Short mmCIF file of C-alpha atoms in Angstrom, two decimals:
data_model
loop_
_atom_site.label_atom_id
_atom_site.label_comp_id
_atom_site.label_asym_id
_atom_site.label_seq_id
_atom_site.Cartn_x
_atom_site.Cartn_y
_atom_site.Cartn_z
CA UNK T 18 -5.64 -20.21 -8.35
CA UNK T 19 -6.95 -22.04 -4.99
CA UNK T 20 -5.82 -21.24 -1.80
CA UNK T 21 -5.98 -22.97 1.65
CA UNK T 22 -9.08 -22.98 3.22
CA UNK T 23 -10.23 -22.95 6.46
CA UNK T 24 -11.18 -26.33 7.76
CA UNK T 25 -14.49 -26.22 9.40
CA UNK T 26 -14.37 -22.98 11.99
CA UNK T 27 -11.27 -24.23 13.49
CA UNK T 28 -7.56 -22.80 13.03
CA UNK T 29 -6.37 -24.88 10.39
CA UNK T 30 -5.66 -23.91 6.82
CA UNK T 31 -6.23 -26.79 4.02
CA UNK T 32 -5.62 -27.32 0.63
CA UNK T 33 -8.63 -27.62 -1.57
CA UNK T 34 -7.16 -31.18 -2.37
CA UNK T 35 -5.19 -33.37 -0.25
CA UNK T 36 -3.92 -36.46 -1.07
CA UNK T 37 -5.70 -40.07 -0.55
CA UNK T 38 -3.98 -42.62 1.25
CA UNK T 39 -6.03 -45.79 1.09
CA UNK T 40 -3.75 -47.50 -2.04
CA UNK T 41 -0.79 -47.57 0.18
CA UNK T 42 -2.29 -50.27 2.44
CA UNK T 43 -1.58 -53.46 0.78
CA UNK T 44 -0.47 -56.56 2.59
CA UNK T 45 0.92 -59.70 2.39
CA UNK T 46 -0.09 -62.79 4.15
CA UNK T 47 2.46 -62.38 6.19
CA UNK T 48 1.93 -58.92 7.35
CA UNK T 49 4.60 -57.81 4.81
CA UNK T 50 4.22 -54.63 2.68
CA UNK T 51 3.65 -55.96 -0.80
CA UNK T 52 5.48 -52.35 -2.45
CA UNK T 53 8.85 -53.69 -2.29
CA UNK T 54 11.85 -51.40 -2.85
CA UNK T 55 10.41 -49.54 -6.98
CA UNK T 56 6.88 -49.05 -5.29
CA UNK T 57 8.07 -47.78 -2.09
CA UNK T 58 10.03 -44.68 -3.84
CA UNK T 59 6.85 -44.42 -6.11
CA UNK T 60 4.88 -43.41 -2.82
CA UNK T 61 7.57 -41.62 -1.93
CA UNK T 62 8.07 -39.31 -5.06
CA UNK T 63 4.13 -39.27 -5.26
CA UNK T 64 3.50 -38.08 -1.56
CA UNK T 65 6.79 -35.36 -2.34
CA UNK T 66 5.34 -33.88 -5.28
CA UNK T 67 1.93 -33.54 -4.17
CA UNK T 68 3.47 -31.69 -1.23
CA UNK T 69 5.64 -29.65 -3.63
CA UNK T 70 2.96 -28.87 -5.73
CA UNK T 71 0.01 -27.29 -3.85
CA UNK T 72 -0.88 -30.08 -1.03
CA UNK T 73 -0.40 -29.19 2.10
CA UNK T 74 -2.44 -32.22 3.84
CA UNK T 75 -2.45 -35.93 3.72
CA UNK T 76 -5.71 -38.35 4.71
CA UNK T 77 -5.32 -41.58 5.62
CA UNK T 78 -7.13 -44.66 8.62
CA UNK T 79 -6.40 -47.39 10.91
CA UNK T 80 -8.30 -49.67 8.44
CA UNK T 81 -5.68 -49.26 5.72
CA UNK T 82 -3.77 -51.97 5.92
CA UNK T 83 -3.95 -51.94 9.85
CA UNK T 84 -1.61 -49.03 9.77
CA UNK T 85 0.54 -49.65 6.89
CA UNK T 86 -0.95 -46.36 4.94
CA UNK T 87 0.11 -44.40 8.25
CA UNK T 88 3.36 -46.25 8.45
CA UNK T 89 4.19 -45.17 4.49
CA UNK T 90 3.20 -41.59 5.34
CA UNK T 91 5.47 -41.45 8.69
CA UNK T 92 8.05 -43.02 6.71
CA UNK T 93 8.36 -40.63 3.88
CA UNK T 94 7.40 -37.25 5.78
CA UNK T 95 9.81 -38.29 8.30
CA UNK T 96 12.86 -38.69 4.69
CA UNK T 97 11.09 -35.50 3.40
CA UNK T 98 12.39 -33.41 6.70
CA UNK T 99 15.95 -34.81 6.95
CA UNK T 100 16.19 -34.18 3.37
CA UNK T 101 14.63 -30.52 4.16
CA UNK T 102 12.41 -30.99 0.93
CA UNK T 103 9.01 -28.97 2.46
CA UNK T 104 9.11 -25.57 3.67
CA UNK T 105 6.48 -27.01 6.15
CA UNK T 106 5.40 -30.29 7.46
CA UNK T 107 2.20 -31.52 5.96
CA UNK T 108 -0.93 -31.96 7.93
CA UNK T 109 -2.15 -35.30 8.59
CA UNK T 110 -5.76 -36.67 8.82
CA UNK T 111 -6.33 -40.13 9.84
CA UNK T 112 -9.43 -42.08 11.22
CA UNK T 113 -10.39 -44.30 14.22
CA UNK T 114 -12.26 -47.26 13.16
CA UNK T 115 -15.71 -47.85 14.94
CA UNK T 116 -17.01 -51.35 13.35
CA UNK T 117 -17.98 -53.34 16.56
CA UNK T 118 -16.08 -51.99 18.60
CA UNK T 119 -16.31 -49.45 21.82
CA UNK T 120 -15.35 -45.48 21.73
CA UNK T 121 -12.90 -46.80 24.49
CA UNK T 122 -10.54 -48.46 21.82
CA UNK T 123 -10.21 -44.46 20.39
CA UNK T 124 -7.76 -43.96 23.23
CA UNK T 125 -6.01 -47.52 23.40
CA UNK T 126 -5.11 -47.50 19.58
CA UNK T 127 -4.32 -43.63 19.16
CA UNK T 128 -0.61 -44.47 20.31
CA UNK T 129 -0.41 -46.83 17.64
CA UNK T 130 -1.35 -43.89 15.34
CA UNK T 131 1.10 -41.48 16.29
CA UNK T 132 3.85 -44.48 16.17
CA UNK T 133 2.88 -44.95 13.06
CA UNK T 134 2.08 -41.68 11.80
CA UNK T 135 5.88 -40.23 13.66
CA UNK T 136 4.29 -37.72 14.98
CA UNK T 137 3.05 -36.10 18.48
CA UNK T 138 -0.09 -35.07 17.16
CA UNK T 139 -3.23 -35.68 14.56
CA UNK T 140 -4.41 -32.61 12.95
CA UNK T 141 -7.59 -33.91 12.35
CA UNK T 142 -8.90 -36.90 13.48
CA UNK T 143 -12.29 -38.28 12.37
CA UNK T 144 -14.63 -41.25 13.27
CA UNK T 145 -14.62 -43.21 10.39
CA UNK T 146 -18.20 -44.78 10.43
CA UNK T 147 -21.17 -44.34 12.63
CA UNK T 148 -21.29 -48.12 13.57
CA UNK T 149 -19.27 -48.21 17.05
CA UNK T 150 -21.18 -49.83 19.76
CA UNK T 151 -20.68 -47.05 22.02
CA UNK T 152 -23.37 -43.92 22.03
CA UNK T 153 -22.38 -41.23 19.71
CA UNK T 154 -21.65 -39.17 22.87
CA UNK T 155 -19.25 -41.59 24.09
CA UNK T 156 -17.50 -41.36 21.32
CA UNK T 157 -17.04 -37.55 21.44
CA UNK T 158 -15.95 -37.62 24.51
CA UNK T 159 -13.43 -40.16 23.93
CA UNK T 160 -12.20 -37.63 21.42
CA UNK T 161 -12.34 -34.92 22.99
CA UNK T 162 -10.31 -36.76 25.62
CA UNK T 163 -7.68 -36.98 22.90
CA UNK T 164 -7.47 -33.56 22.15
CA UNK T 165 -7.16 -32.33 25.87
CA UNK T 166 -4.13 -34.51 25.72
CA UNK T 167 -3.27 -32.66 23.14
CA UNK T 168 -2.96 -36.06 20.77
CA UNK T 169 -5.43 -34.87 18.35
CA UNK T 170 -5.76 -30.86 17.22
CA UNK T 171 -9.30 -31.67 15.62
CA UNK T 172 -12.19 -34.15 15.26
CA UNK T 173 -13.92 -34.67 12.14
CA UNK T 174 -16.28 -38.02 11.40
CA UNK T 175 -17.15 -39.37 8.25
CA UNK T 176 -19.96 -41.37 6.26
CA UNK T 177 -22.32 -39.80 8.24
CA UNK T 178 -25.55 -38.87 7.61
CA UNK T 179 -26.91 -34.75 7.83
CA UNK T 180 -28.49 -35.77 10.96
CA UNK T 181 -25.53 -37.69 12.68
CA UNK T 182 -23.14 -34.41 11.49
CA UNK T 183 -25.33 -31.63 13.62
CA UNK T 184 -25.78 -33.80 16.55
CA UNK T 185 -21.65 -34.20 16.83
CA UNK T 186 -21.29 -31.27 16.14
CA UNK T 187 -23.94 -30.15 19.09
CA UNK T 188 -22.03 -32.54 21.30
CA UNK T 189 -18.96 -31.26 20.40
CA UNK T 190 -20.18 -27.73 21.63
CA UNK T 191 -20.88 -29.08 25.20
CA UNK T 192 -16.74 -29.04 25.40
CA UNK T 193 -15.93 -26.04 23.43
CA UNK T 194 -15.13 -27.81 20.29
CA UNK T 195 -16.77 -27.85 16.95
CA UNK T 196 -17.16 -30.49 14.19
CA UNK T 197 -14.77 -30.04 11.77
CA UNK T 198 -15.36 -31.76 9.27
CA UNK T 199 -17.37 -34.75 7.52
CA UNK T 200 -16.16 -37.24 4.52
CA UNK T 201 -18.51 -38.54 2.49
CA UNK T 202 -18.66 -40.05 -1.04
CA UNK T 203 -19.10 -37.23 -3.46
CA UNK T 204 -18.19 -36.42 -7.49
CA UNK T 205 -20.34 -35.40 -10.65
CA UNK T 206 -21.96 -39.11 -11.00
CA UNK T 207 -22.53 -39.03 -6.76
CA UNK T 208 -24.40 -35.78 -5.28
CA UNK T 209 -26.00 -37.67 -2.76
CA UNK T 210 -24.91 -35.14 -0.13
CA UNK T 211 -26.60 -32.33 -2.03
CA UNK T 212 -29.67 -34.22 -1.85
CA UNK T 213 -29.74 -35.42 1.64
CA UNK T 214 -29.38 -32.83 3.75
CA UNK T 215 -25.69 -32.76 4.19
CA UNK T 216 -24.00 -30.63 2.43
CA UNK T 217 -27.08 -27.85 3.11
CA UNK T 218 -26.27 -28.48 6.98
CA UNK T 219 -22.46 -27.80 6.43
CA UNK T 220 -22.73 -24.82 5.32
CA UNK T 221 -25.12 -23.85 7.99
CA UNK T 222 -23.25 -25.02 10.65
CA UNK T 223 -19.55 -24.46 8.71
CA UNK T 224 -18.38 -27.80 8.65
CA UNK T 225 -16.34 -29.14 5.86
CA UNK T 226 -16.98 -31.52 3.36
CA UNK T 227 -13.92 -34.20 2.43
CA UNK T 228 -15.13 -35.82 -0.56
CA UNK T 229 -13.65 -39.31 -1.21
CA UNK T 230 -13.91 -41.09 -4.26
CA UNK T 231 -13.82 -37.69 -6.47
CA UNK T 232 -13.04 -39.26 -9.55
CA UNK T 233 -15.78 -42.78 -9.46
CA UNK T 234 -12.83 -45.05 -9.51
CA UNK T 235 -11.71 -43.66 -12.99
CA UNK T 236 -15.06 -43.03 -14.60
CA UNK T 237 -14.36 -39.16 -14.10
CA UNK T 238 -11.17 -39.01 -15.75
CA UNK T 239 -12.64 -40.03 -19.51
CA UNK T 240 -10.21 -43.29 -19.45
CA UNK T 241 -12.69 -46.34 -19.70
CA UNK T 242 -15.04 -43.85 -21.93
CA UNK T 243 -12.05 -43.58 -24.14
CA UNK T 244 -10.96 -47.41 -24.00
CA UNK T 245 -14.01 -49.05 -22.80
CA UNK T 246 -11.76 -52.36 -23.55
CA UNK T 247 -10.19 -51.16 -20.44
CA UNK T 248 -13.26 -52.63 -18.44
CA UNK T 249 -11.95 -55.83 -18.67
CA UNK T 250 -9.33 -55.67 -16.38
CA UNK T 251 -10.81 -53.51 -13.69
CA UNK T 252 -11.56 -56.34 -10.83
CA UNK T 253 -15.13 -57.32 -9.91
CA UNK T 254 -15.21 -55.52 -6.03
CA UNK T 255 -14.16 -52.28 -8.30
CA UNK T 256 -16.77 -52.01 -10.67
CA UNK T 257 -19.78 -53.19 -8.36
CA UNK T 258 -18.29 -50.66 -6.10
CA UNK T 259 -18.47 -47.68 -8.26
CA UNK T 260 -21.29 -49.13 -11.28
CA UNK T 261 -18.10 -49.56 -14.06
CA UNK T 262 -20.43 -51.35 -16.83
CA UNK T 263 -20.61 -50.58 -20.15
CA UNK T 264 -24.42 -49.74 -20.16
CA UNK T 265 -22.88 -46.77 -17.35
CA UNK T 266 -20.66 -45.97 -20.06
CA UNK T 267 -23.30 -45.29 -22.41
CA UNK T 268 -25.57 -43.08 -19.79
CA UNK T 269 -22.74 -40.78 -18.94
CA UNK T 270 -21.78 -40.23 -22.42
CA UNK T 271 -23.35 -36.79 -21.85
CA UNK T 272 -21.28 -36.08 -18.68
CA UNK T 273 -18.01 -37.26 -20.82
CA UNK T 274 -18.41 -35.43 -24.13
CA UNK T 275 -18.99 -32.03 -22.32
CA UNK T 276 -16.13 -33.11 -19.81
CA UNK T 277 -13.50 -33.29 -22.93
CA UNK T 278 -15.12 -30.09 -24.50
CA UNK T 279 -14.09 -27.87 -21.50
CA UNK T 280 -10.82 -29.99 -20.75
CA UNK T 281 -9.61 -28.56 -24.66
CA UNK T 282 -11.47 -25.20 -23.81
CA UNK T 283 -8.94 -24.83 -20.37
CA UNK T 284 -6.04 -26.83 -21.63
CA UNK T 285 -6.22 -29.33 -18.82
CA UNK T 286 -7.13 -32.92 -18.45
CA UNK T 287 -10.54 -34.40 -17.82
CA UNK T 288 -9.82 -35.53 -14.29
CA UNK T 289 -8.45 -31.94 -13.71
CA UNK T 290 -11.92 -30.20 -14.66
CA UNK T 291 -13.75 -33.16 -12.38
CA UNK T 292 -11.30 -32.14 -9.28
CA UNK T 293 -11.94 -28.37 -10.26
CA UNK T 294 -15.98 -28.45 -10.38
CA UNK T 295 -15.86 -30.32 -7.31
CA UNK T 296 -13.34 -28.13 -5.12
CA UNK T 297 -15.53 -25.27 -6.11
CA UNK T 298 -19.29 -25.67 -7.14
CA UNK T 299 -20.23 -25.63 -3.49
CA UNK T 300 -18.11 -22.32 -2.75
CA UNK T 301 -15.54 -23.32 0.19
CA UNK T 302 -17.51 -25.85 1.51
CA UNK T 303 -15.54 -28.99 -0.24
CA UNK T 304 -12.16 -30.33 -0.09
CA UNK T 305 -11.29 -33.66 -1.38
CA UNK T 306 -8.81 -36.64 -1.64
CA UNK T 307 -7.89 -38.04 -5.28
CA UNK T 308 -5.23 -40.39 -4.47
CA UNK T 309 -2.49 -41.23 -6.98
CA UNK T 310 -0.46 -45.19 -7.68
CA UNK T 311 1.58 -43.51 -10.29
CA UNK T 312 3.53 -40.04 -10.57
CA UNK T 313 1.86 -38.93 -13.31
CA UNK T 314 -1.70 -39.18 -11.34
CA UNK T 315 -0.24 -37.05 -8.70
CA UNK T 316 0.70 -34.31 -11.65
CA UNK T 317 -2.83 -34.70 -12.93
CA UNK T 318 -4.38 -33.94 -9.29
CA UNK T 319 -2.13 -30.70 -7.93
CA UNK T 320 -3.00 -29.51 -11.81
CA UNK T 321 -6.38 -29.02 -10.87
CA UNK T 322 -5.69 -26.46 -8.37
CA UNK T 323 -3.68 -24.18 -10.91
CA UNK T 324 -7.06 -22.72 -12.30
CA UNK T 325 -10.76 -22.62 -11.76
CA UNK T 326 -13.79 -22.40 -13.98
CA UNK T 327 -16.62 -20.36 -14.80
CA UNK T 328 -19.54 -20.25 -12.62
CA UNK T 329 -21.26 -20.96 -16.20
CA UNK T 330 -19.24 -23.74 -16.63
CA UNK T 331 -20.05 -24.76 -13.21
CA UNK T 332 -23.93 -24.24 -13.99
CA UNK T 333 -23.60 -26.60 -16.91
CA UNK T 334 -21.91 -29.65 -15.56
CA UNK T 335 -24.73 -29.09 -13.09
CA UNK T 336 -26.88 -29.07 -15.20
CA UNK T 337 -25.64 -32.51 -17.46
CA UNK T 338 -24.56 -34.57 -14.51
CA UNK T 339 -27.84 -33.97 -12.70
CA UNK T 340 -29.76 -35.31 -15.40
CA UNK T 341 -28.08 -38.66 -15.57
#
């Protein structure tokens, strides 16, 4: 069974998963939440039972949906106290977004997160891209700022690369702070971060790794192996994004049939053994963020904290999923 973890060296205690927000931020033209009254108390029975069922943290950004993610969460956490449903309040990530714009918008739109959000502080936020036009030291101390107001509890980034990481988290030193954390793109088909320095200078330094995307947009869960029919109505952005072809369906075949073989062996799901090899075949070092449209995904996810495989297991997805 997982336990919380220490994010980063700082004083707060995570889930190995937490729960991904970015699905919750559709729009319509008009600025109106396209959920309507069924989908609304589907996010709101997903984002309880996570929370009821081993997830202790939610991660969510200013980019999704211009703060109609944050506005869901503030919503529902806010329903979830007056009905007294969580023994504690979840902990919320969010991110500031940096695409041409200055690290001094970090302190004009953090209001609008907290409105948002409901609450009085962040527990962790991160700078969601390194493409601000402001000096990466600009926009520490812009954070930092944040936190001495006592509007943020701790600063993570994200998408950046091993070299970006150390030198935030060096500049984050200067004002007795340390990185937290650092969310990149990471699952069995993506170990990028093992190969370019970043999840080696984590651990060094004892940063964590959020990894988004744990599942490939589906590929990790056995579904489009299963029905590759099912590729057909996956939308064009979505399988550019994440390589969804039917040649990819072929390579991975590998990855897949020894996937189902230990998903029978543990009496889990397929998803649940991706989640569980990537919560713990770097030790501590990785958290990450499935997120969940339907109840039953939400099930699926906190099931893959209720057991943890072999090291030999481990070794072998290794082993398959590097060779792809």
């Amino acid at each position: 069974m997982n336990k919380s973890r220490q994010l980063g060296n700082t004083d707060l205690y995570l889930s190995p998963l937490g729960l991904e927000t970015w699905q919750y931020s559709t729009k319509d033209s008009g600025g109106r939440s396209m959920w309507g009254n069924a989908e609304t108390k589907t996010v709101y029975d997903i984002i309880k039972y996570s929370l009821q069922n081993g997830m202790n943290w939610i991660d969510t950004a200013e980019i999704y949906g211009n703060g109609t993610s944050e506005a869901f969460i503030g919503e529902t956490t806010q329903r979830l106290e007056r009905e007294k449903a969580l023994e504690n309040n979840p902990l919320i990530a969010s991110k500031w977004f940096p695409l041409a714009r200055s690290a001094s918008s970090i302190s004009k739109t953090i209001d609008d997160r907290l409105k948002y959000l409901q609450v009085p502080t962040i527990d962790l936020y991160q700078i969601h891209q390194p493409t601000s036009r402001s000096s990466l030291r600009k926009q520490i101390e812009a954070m930092v700022s944040l936190a001495d107001q006592h509007k943020v509890k701790q600063i993570g980034v994200s998408n950046f690369s091993a070299k970006q990481m150390i030198k935030s988290h060096r500049l984050l030193q200067e004002y007795g702070m340390t990185l937290a954390s650092n969310q990149v793109k990471y699952n069995l088909l993506h170990r990028n971060p093992e190969k370019n320095g970043v999840i080696e200078a984590a651990k060094e330094l004892g940063i964590t790794i959020i990894a988004y995307s744990p599942l490939q947009q589906g590929l990790l869960t056995g579904r489009f192996h299963e029905h590759p029919e099912s590729l057909s109505k996956v939308s064009r952005f979505r399988k550019l994004q994440s390589n969804l072809t039917t040649k990819t369906l072929q390579k991975t075949e590998p990855l897949y049939q020894e996937l189902k073989r230990l998903s029978l062996d543990y009496g889990v799901t397929i998803s649940q053994i991706s989640l569980n090899w990537l919560i713990n075949a770097q030790g501590d070092t990785v958290l990450a963020i499935p997120g969940a449209s339907k109840i039953q995904q939400a099930k699926d996810n906190v099931g893959a904290l209720n057991f943890d495989l072999s090291s030999r297991d481990i070794q072998r997805l290794n082993r398959i999923s590097t060779d792809l």
